[in-house]
Tab-separated table of C-alpha atoms and ligand atoms in Angstrom:
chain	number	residue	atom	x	y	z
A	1	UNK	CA	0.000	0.000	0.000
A	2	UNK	CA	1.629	3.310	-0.863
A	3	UNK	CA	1.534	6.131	1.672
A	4	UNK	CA	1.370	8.593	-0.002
A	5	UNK	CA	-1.352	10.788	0.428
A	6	UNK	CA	-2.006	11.886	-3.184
A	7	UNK	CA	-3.333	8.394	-4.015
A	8	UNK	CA	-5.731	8.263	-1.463
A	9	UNK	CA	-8.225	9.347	-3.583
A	10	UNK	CA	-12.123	10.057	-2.210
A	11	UNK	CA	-14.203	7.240	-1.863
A	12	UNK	CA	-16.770	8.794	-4.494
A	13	UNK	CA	-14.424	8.791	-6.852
A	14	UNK	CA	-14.573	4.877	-6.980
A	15	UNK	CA	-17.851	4.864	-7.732
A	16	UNK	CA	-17.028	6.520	-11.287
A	17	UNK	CA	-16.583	3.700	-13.932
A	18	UNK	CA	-14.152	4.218	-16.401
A	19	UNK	CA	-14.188	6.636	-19.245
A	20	UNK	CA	-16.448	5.584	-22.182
A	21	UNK	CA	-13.710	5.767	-24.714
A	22	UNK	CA	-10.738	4.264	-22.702
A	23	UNK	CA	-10.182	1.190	-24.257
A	24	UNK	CA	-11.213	2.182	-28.026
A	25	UNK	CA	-9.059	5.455	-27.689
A	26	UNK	CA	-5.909	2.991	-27.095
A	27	UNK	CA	-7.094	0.669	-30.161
A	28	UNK	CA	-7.777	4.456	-32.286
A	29	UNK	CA	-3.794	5.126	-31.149
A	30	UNK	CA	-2.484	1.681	-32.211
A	31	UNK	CA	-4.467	1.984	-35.531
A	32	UNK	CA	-2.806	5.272	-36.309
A	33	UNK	CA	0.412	4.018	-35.717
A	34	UNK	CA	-0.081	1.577	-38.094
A	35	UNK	CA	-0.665	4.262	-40.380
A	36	UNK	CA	-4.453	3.633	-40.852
A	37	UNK	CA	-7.208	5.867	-42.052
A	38	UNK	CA	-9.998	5.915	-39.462
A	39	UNK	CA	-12.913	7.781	-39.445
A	40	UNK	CA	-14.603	8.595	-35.952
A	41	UNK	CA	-18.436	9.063	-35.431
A	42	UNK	CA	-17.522	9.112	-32.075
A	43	UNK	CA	-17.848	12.167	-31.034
A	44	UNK	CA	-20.839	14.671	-30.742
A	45	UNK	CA	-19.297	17.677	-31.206
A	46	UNK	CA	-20.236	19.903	-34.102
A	47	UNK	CA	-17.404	19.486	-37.072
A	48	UNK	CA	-18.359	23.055	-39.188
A	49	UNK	CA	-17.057	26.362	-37.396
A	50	UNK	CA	-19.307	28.929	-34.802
A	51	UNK	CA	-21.293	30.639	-37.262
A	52	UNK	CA	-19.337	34.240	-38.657
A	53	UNK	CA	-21.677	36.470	-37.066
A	54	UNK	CA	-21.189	35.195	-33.459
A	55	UNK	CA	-17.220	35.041	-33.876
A	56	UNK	CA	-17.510	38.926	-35.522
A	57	UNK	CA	-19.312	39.884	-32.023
A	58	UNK	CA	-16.598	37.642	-29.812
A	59	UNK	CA	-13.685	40.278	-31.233
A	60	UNK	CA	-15.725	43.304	-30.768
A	61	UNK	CA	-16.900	42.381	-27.107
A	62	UNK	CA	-12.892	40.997	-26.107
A	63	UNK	CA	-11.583	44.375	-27.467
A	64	UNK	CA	-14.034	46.281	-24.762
A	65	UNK	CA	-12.017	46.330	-21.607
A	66	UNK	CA	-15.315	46.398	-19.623
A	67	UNK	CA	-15.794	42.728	-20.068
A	68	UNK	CA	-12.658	41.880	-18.534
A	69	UNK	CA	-13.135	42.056	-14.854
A	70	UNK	CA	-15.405	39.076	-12.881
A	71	UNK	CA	-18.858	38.768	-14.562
A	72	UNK	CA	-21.812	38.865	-12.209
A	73	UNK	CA	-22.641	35.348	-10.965
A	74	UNK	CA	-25.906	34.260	-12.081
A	75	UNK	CA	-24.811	35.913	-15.777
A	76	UNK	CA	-25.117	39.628	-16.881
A	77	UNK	CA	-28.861	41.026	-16.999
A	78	UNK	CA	-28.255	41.200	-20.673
A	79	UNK	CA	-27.495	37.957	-21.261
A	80	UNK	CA	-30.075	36.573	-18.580
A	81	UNK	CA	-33.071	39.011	-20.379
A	82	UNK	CA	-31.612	37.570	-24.205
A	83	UNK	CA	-32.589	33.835	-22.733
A	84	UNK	CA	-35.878	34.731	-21.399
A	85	UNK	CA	-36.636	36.883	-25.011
A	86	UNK	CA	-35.681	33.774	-26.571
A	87	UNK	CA	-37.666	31.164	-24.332
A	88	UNK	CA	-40.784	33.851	-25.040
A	89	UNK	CA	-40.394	33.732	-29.041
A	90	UNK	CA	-39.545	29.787	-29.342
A	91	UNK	CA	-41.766	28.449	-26.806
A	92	UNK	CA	-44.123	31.470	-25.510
A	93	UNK	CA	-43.314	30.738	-21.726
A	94	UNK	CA	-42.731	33.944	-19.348
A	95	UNK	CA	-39.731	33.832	-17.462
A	96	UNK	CA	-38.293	36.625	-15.422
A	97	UNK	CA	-35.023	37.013	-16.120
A	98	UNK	CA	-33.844	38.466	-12.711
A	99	UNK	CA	-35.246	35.473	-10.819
A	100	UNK	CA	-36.071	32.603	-13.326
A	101	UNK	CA	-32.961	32.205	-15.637
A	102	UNK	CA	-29.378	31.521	-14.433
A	103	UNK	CA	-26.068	31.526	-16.970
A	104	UNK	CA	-24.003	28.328	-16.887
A	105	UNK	CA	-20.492	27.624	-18.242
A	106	UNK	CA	-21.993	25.293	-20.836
A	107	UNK	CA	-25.138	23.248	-19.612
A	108	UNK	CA	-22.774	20.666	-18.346
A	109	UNK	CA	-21.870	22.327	-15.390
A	110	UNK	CA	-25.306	23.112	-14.126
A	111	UNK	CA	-26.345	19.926	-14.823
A	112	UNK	CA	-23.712	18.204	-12.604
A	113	UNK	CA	-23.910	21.109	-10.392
A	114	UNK	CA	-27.850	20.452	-9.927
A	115	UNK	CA	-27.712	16.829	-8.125
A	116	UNK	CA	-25.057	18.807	-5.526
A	117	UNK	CA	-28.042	21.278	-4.869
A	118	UNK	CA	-30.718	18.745	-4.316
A	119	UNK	CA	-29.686	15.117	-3.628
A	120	UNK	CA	-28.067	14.034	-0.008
A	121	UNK	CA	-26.939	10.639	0.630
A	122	UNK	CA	-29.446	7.869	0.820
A	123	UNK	CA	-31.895	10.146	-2.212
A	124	UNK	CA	-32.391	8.395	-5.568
A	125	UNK	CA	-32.426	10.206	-8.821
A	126	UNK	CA	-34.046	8.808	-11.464
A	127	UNK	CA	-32.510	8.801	-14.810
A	128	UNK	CA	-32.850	7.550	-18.506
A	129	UNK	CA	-30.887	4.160	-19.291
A	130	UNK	CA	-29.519	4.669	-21.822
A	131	UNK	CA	-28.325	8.904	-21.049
A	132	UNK	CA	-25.756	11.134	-20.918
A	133	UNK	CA	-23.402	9.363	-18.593
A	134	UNK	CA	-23.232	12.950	-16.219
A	135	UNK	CA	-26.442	11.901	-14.890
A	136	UNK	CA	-25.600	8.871	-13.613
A	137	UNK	CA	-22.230	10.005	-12.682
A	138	UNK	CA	-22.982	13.601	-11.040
A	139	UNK	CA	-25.747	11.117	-8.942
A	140	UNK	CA	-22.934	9.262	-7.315
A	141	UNK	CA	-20.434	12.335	-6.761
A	142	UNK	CA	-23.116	13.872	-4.555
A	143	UNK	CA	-23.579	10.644	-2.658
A	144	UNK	CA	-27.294	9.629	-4.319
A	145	UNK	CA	-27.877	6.814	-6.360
A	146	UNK	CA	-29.398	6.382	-9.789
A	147	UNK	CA	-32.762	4.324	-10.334
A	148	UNK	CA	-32.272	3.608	-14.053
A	149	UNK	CA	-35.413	4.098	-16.311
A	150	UNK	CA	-35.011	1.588	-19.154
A	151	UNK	CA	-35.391	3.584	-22.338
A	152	UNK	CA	-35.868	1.767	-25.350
A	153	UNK	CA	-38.392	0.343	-28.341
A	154	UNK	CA	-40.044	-1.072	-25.698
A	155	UNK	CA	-41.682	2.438	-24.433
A	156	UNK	CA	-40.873	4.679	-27.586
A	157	UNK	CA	-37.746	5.921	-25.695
A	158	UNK	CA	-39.832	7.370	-22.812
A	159	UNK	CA	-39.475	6.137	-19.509
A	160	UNK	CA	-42.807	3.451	-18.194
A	161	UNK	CA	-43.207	6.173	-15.085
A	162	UNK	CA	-45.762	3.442	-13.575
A	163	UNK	CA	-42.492	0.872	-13.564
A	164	UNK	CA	-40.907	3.240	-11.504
A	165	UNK	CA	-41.171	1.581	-8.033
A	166	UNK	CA	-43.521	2.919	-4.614
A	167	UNK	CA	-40.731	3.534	-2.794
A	168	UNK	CA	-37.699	4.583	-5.221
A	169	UNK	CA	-40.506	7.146	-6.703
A	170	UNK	CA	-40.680	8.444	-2.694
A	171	UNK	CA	-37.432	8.886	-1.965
A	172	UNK	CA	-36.363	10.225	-5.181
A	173	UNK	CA	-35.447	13.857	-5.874
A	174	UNK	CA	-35.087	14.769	-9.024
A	175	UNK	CA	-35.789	12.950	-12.520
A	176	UNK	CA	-33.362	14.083	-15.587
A	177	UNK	CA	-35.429	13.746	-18.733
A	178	UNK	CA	-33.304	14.874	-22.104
A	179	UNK	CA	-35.285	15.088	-25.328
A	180	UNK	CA	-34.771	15.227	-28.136
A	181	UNK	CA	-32.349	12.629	-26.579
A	182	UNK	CA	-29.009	11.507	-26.602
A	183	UNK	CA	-27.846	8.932	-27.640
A	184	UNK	CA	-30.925	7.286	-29.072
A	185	UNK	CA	-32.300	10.710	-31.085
A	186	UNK	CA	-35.614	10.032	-30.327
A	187	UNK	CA	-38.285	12.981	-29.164
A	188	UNK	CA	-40.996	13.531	-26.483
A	189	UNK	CA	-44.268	14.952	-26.809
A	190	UNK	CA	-46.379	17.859	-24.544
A	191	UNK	CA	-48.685	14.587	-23.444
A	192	UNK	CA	-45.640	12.719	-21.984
A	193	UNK	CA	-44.313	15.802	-19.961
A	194	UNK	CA	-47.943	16.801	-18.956
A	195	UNK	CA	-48.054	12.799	-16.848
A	196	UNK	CA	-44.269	13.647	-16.006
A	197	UNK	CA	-45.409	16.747	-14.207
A	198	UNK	CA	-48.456	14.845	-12.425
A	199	UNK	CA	-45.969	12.279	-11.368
A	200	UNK	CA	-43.474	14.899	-10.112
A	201	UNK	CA	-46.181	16.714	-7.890
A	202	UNK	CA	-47.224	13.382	-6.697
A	203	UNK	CA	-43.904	12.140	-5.474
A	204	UNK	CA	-42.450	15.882	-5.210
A	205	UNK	CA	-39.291	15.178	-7.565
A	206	UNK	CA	-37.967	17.515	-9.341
A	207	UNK	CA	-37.760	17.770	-13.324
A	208	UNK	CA	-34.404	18.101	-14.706
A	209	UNK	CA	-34.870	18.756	-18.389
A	210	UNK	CA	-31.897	18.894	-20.615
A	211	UNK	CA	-32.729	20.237	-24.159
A	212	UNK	CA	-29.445	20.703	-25.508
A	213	UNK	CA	-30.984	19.478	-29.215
A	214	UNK	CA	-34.284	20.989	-29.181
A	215	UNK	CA	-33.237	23.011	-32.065
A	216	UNK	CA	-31.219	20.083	-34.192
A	217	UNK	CA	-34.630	18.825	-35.657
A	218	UNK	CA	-35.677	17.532	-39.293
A	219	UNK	CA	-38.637	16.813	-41.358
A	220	UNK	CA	-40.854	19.693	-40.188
A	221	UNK	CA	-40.792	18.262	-36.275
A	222	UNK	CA	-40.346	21.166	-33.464
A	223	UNK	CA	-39.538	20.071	-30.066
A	224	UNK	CA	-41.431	20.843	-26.984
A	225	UNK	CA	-39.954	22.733	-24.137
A	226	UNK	CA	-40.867	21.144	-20.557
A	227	UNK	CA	-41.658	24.879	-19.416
A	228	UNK	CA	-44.485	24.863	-22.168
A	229	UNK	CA	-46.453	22.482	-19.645
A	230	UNK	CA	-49.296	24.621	-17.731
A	231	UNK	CA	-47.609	24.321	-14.172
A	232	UNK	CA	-44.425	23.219	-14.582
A	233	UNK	CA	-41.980	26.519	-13.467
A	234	UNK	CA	-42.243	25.240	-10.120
A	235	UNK	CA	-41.458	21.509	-10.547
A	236	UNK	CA	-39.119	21.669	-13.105
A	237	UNK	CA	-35.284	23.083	-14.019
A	238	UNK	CA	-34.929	23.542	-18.211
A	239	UNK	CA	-31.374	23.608	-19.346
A	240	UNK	CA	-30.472	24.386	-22.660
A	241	UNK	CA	-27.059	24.928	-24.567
A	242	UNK	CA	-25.200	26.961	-26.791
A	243	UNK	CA	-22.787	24.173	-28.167
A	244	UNK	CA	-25.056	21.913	-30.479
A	245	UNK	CA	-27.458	24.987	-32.295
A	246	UNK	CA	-24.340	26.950	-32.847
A	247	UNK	CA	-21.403	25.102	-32.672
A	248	UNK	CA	-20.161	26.688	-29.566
A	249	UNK	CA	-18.986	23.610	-28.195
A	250	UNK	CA	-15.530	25.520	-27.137
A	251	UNK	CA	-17.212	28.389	-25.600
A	252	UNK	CA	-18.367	27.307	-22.953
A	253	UNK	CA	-21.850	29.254	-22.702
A	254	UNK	CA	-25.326	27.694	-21.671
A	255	UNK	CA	-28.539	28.712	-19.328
A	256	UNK	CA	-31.139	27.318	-17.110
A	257	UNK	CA	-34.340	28.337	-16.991
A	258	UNK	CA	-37.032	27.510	-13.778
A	259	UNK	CA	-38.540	28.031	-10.724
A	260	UNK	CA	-36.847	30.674	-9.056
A	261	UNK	CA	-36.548	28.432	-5.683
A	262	UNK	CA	-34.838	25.856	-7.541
A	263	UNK	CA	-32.898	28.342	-9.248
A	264	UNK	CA	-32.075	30.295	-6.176
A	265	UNK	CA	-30.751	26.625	-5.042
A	266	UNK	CA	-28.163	25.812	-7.983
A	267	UNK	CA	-27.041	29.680	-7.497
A	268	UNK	CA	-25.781	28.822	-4.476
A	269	UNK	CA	-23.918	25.776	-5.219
A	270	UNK	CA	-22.294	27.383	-8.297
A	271	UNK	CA	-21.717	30.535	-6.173
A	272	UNK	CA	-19.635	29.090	-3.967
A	273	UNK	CA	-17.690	26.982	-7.343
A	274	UNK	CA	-17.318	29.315	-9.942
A	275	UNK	CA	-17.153	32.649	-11.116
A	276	UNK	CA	-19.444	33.142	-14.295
A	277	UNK	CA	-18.863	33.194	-17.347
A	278	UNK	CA	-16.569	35.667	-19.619
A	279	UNK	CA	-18.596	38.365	-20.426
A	280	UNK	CA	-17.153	38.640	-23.806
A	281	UNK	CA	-18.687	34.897	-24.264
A	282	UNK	CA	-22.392	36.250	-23.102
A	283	UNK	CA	-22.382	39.356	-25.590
A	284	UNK	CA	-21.375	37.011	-28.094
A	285	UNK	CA	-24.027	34.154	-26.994
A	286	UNK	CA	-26.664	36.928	-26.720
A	287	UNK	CA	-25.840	37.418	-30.764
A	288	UNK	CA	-26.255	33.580	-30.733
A	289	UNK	CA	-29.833	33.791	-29.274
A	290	UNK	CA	-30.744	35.910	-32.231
A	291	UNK	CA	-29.083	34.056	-35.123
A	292	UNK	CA	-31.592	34.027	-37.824
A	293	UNK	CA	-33.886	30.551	-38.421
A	294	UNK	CA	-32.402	30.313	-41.938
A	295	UNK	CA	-28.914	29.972	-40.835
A	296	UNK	CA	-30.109	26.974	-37.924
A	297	UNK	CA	-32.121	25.498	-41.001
A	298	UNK	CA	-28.550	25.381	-43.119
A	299	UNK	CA	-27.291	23.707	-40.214
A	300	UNK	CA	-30.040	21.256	-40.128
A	301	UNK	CA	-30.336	20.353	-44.061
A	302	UNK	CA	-26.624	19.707	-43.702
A	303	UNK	CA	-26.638	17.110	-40.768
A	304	UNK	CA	-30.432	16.009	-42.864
A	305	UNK	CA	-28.430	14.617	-46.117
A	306	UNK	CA	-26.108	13.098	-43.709
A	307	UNK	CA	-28.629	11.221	-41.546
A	308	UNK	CA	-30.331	10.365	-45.451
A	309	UNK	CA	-27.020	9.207	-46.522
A	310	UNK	CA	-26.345	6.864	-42.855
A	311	UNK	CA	-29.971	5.595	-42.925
A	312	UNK	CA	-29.895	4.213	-46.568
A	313	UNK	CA	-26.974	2.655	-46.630
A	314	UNK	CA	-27.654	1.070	-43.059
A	315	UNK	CA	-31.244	-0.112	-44.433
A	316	UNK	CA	-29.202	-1.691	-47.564
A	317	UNK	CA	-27.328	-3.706	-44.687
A	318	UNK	CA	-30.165	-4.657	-43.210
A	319	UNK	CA	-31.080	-2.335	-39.952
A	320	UNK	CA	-34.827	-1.718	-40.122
A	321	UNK	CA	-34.506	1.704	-38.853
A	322	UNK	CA	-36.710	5.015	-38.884
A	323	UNK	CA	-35.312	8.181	-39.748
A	324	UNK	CA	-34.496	9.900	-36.230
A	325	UNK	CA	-36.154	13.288	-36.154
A	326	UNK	CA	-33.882	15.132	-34.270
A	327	UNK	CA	-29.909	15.152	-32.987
A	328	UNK	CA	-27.052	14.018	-34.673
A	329	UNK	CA	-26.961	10.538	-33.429
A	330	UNK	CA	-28.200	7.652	-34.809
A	331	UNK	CA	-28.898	4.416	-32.276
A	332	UNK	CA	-28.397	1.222	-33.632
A	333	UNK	CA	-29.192	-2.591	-32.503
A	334	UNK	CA	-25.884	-4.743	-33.191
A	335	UNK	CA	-25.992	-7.458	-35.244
A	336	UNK	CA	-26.810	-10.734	-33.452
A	337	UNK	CA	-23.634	-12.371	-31.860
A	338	UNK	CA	-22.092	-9.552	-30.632
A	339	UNK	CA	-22.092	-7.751	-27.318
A	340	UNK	CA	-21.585	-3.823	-27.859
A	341	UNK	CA	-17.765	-3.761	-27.285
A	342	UNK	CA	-17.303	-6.991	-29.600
A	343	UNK	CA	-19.094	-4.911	-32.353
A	344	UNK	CA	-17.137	-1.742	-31.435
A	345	UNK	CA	-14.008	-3.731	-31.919
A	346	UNK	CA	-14.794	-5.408	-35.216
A	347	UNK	CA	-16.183	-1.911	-36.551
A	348	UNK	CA	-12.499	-0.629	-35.760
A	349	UNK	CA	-10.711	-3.868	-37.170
A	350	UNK	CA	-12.422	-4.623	-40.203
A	351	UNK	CA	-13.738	-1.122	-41.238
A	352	UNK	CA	-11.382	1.437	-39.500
A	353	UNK	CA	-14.539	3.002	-37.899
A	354	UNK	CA	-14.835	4.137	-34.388
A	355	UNK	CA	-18.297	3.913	-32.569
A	356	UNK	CA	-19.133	4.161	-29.241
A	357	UNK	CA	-20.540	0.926	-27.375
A	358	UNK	CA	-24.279	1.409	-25.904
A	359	UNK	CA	-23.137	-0.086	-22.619
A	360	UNK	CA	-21.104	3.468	-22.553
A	361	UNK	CA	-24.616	5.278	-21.876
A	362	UNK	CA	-26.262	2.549	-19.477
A	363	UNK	CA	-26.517	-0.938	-18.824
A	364	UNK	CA	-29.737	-0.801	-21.238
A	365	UNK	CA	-27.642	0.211	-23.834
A	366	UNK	CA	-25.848	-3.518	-24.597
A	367	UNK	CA	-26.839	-4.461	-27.521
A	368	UNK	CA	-26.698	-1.342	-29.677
A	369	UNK	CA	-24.303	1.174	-30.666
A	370	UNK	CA	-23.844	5.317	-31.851
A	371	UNK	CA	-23.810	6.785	-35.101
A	372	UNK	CA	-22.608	10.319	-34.849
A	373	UNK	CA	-23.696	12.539	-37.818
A	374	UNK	CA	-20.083	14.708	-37.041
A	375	UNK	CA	-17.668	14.298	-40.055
A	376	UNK	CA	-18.808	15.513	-43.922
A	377	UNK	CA	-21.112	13.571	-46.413
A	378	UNK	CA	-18.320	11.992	-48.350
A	379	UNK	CA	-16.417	10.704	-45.363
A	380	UNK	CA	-20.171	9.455	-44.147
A	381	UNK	CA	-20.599	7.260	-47.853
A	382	UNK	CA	-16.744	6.196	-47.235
A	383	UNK	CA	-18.051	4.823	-43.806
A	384	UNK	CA	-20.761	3.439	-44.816
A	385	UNK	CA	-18.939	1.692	-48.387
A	386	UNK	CA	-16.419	0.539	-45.777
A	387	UNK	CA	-18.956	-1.126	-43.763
A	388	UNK	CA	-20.622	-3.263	-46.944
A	389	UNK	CA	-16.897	-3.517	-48.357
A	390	UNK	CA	-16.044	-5.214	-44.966
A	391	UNK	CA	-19.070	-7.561	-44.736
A	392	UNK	CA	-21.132	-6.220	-41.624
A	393	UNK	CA	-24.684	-6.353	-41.693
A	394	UNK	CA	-27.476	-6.756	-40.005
A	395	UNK	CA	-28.866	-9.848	-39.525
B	1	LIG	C1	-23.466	17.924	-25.467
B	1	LIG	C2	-24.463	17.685	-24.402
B	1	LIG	C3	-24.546	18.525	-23.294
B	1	LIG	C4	-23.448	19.486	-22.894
B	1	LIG	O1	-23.431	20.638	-23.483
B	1	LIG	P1	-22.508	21.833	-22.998
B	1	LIG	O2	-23.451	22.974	-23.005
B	1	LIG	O3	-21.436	21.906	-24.018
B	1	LIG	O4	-21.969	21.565	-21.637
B	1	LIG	C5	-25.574	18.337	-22.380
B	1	LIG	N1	-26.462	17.333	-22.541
B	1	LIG	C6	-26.381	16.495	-23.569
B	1	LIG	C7	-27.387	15.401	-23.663
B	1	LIG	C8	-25.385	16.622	-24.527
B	1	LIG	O5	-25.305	15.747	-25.525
């Protein structure tokens, strides 16, 4: 046993399996050294630049030594007032922005932040299996633990709230709900979060909804906003981002939007963590806010003749699939025979492709695997010739 005391590491660190893309980065790094070609849809990160006008604003705002010094905490009024304008247009919900909307350093961090403001040990949170693995993990670092809601064909990927059991359902705190969702790319409707919110005012949970795709949507569909449900302000925390729409992933600039108890709550937890974010970044995000539709349609049509290009080919191979309506993943069923790593590792092998395993998202998520719609259409109908060249299908 060593002694020293910089490997004694908290016990809730244990608790945090290992990164997703461990073991396939150090097959990706052997690969290269070989000298091969592989293509990642790994990664959901946007692969086209921020849009012009929102870089233009960054260099006017950074040369204006007022934005400089420590931003206020909960975001500048002029940021905080651009989120509730927007919230009002998109989804006609009243917010005040003094009380009701709070700036985050991308969404991430108030989502993690979140389970630290409202979970204590011995609380269950309830969230989607398969999810964004910060659920899950921000659960444990704040000493709760996760009831998984199987998400899947089975329910149209919405959680079966009556499976949820007496006594988890009572002791819960807060449910994270994330639609349009990743990593499945399937949507909600206003009738599903109308029986969410009865079910959170029966048990008293909390309603942790993370839209970071509402606006990545296809063939005429429009996402709901949780907030649009008669009621919900007070039940429910609405956190939306600026990476995805505008491909700010780098920026670092995102917003909740709530009841302003629950927001007053996650204030304090971030007050006491962070400072804000630049104010440079919010005068540039507030230009985000107001990009015009047109320019999030380009962005749309372009990851549309991707998904068209991913969804043929796959259907040629055999996947019965539907066309997802929103985000830029695609969630797949492996072919029989294979556990999720086993067909992560023969995608790499055979085709020089990297996918994440399901099991990455969930235990629900063996048996399938990601598509990410991240890298151009050519390199998409390489992937996807590479796939047929190499023999995989679906079986
Ligand atoms: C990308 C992503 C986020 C994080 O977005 P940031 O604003 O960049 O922190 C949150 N939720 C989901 C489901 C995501 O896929």
């Amino acid at each position: 046993m060593s002694t020293s005391k910089c490997v004694n590491t908290s016990k809730r660190l244990d608790k945090i399996p290992p990164y997703l893309f461990a073991e396939i980065d150090k097959k990706i790094d052997e690969a290269k050294a070989e000298g091969i070609d592989v293509i990642s849809l790994g990664i959901g990160d946007p692969d086209t630049p921020t849009l012009p006008h929102i870089v233009q604003e960054m260099h006017k705002a950074i040369d204006d030594v007022s934005t400089h010094n420590y931003p206020p905490y909960q975001g500048t009024k002029a940021f905080r007032t651009a989120c509730a304008n927007w919230m009002k247009k998109r989804f006609n919900t009243d917010l005040d922005p003094n009380k009701e909307v709070l700036a985050l350093i991308g969404s991430k961090e108030g989502i993690a932040h979140a389970f630290f403001a409202f979970v204590d040990e011995g609380d269950y949170t309830l969230v989607p299996d398969p999810g964004y693995p910060v659920y899950t993990n921000a659960t444990y670092l704040a000493g709760g633990t996760p009831y998984f809601m199987n998400v899947g064909p089975d329910n149209n990927y919405m959680p079966d709230l009556d499976k949820i059991p007496e006594d988890v359902a009572k002791k819960a705190k807060l449910m994270f709900l994330n639609y349009p969702n990743n990593p499945t790319g399937a949507v909600a409707n206003l009738e599903y979060f109308k029986k969410v919110l009865e079910f959170a005012k029966k048990y008293d949970v909390i309603i942790c909804h993370d839209q970071a795709y509402c606006e990545m949507t296809y063939d005429g569909y429009i996402a709901p906003s949780f907030l649009e449900v008669e009621g919900a302000k007070d039940y429910c925390l609405e956190f939306f981002s600026h990476s995805k729409t505008y491909n700010m992933t780098g920026w670092r600039a995102g917003w909740v939007a709530g009841g302003e108890k629950l927001i007053k709550a996650l204030g304090i937890i971030k007050n006491n963590i962070d400072s804000g974010i630049f104010k440079a970044v919010q005068q540039a995000a507030i230009v985000a806010l107001e990009t015009p539709q047109e320019e999030i349609d380009k962005l749309n049509a372009m990851y549309k003749a991707r998904r068209d290009v991913v969804v043929n080919a796959l259907r040629e191979m055999g996947w019965q699939i539907e066309d997802p309506k929103a985000t830029f993943y695609i969630w797949l069923p492996v072919p029989k025979g294979y556990t999720s790593a086993e067909f992560a590792a023969l995608m790499l092998e055979k085709a020089h492709i990297v996918v994440p395993p399901g099991n990455g998202y969930g235990p629900n998520g063996e048996g399938f695997f990601r598509i990410a719609l991240t890298v151009g259409e050519e390199r998409l109908k390489e992937a996807m010739q590479r796939m047929k060249d190499a023999g995989i299908k679906f079986n």
